[in-house]
Short mmCIF file of C-alpha atoms in Angstrom, two decimals:
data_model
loop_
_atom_site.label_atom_id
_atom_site.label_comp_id
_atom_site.label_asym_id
_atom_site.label_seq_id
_atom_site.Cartn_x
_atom_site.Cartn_y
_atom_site.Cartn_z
CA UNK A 1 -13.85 -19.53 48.01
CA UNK A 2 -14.31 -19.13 44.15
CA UNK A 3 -11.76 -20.30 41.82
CA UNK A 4 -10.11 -17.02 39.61
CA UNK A 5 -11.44 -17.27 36.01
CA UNK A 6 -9.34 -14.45 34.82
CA UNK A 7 -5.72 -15.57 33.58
CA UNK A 8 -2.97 -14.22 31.29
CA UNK A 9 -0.46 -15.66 29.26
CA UNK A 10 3.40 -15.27 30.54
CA UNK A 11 6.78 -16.51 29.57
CA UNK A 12 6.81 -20.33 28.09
CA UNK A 13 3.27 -20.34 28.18
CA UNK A 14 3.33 -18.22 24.81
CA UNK A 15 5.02 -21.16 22.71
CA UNK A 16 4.34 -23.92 24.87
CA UNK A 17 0.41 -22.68 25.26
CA UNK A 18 0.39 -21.95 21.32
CA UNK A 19 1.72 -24.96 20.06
CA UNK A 20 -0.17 -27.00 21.93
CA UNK A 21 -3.40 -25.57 21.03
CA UNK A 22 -3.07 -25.14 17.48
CA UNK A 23 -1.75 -28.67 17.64
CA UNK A 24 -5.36 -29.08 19.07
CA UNK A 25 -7.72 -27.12 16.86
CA UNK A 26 -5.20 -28.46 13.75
CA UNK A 27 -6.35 -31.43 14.33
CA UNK A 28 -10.07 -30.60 15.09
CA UNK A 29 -10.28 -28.55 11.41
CA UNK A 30 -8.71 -31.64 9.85
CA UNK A 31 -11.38 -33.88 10.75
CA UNK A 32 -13.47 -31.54 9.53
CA UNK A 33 -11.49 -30.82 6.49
CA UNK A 34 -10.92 -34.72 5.51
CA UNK A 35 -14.59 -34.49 4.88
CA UNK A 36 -14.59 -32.21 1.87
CA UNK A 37 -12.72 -31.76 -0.86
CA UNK A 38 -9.40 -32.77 -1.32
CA UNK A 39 -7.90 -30.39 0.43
CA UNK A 40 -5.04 -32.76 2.39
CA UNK A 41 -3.69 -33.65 -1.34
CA UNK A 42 -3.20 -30.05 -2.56
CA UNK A 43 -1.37 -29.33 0.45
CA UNK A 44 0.48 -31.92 0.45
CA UNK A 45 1.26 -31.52 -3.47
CA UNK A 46 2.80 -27.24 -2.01
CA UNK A 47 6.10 -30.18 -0.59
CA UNK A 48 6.01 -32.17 -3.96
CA UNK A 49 3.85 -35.30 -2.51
CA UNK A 50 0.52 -35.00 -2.91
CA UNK A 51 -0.71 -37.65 -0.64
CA UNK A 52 -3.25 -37.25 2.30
CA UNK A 53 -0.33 -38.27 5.00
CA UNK A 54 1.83 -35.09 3.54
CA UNK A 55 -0.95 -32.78 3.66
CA UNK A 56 -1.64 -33.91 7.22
CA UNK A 57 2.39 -32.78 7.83
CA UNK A 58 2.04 -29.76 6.24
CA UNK A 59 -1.56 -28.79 7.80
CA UNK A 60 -0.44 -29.40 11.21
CA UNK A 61 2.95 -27.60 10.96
CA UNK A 62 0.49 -24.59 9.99
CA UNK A 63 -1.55 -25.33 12.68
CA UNK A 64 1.02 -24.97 14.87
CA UNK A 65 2.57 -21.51 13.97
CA UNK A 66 -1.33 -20.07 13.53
CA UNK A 67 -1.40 -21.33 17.06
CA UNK A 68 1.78 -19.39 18.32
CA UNK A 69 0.90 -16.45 16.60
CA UNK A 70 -2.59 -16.53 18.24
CA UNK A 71 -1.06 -17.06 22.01
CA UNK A 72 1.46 -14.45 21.17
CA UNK A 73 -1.15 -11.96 19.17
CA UNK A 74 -3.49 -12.93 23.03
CA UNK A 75 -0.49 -11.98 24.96
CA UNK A 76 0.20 -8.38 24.27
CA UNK A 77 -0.51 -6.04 26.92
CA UNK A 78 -3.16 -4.08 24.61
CA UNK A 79 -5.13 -7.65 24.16
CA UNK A 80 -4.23 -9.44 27.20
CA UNK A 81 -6.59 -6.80 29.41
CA UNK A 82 -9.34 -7.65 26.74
CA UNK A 83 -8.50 -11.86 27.03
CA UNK A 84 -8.50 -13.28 30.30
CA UNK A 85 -11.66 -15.71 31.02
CA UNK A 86 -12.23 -18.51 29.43
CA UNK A 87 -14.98 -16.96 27.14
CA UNK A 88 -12.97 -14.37 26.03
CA UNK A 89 -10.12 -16.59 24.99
CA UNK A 90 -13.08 -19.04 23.21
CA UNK A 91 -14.18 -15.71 21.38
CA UNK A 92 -10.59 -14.27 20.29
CA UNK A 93 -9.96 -18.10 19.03
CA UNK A 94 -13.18 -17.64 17.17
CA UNK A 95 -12.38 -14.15 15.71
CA UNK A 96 -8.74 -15.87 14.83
CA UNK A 97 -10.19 -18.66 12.95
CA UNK A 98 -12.43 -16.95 10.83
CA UNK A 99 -10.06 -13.66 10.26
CA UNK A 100 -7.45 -17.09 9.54
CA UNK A 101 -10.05 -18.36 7.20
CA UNK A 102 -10.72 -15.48 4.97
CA UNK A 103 -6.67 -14.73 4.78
CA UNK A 104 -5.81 -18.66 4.16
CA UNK A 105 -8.62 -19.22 1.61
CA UNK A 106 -8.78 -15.75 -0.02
CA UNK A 107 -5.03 -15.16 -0.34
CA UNK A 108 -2.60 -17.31 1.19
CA UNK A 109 -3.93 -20.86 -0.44
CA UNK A 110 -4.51 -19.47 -3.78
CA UNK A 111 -0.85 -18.20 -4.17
CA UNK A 112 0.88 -21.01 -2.63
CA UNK A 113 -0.94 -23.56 -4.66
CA UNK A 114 -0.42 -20.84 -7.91
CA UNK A 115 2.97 -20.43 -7.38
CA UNK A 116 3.81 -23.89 -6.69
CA UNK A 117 2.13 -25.14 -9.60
CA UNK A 118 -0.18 -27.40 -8.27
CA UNK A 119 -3.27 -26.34 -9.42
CA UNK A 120 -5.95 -23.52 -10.36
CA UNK A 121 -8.61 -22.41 -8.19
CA UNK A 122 -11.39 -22.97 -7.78
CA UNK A 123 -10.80 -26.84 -8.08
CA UNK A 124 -13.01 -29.28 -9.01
CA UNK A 125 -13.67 -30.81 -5.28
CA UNK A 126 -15.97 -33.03 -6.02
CA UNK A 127 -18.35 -34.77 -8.13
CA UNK A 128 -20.49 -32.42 -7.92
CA UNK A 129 -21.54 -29.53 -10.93
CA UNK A 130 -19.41 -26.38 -10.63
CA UNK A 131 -21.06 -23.92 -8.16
CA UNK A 132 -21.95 -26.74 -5.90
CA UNK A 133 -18.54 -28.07 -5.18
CA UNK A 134 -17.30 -24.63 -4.73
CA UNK A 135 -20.17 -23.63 -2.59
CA UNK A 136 -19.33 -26.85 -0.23
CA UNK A 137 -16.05 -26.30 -0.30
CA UNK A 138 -15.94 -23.08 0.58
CA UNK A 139 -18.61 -23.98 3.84
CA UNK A 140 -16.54 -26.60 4.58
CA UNK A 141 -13.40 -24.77 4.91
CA UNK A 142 -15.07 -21.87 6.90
CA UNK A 143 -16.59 -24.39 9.35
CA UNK A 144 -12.89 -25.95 9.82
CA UNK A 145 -11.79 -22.52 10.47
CA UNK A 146 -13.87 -21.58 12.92
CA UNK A 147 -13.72 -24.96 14.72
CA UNK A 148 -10.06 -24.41 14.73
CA UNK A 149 -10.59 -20.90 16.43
CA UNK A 150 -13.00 -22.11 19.00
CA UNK A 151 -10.31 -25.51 19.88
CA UNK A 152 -7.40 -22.77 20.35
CA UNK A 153 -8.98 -20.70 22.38
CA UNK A 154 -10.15 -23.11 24.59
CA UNK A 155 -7.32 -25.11 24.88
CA UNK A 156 -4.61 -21.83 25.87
CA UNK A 157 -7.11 -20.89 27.82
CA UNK A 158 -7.10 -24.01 30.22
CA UNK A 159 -3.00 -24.15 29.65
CA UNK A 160 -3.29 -21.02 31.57
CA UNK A 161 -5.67 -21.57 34.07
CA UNK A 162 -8.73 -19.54 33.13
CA UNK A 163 -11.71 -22.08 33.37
CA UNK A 164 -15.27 -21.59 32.18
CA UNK A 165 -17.85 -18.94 34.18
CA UNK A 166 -20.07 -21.70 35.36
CA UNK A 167 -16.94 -23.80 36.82
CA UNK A 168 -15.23 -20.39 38.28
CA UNK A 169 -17.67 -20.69 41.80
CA UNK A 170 -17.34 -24.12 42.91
CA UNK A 171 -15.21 -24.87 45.49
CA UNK A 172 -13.35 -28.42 46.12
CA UNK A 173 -14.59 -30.28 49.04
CA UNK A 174 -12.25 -31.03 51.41
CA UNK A 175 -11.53 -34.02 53.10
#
């Protein structure tokens, strides 16, 4: 008997499933992130402290919400018939991230930082000539995006069961 590879989000799952994923892939993208530019101290700077450890704060707390807003976004009836398996919740995470990516770096990063006062994009990341350190940054920061996506989606999708194609026939032996 096969195990069922097809699951659906319901009830506590939706917060409990979303935070701890995008507790997951917040911390995946900031491994990533921590090895680019400087990107922990301007967040950090958007709550007046622009140290790595406050970036951190505020990088996870976003993580967080992105990652309820991607269990509940998975969870509505028109999506949930689309996301089930495990490779379908890896691919929405995916699709998340990188929408995520182009809306945080396009729009939502460049006003926060402008309206807090921080600083002017493009920075100068790092000690590198102009189009460089932009170019890297920018790769950097859409790598960290999508590694975020891919980490959510694989982590609700095990919080609720669905498990990977090649896992879904094998049986437990029994004793």
């Amino acid at each position: 008997m096969g195990v069922n590879n097809n699951q659906s989000l319901e009830g506590v799952e939706v917060l409990t499933g979303g935070l701890t994923a995008g507790l997951a892939g917040g911390i995946g993208m900031g491994l990533v992130l921590q090895v680019g530019p400087n990107v922990f101290e301007i967040l950090g700077a958007l709550i007046g402290s622009s140290t790595i450890v406050a970036g951190w704060l505020v990088h996870l707390a976003l993580s967080i919400l992105f990652g309820i807003a991607f269990a509940t976004i998975v969870s509505r009836p028109a999506l949930a018939e689309f996301v089930g398996t495990f490779e379908s919740y890896v691919g929405a995470g995916i699709a998340f991230g990188a929408v995520l990516g182009i809306l945080a770096g396009g729009l939502i990063l460049p006003l926060a930082v402008s309206q807090a006062g921080v600083a002017v994009l493009p920075l100068p990341y790092l000690p590198l000539p102009g189009l460089a350190a932009e170019l890297l940054g920018a790769a950097t920061f859409a790598v960290g995006h999508l590694v975020y996506g891919t980490i959510v989606g694989a982590v609700l999708a095990t919080i609720v069961g669905a498990v990977p194609a090649r896992f879904a026939d094998r049986t437990v032996p029994h004793e």
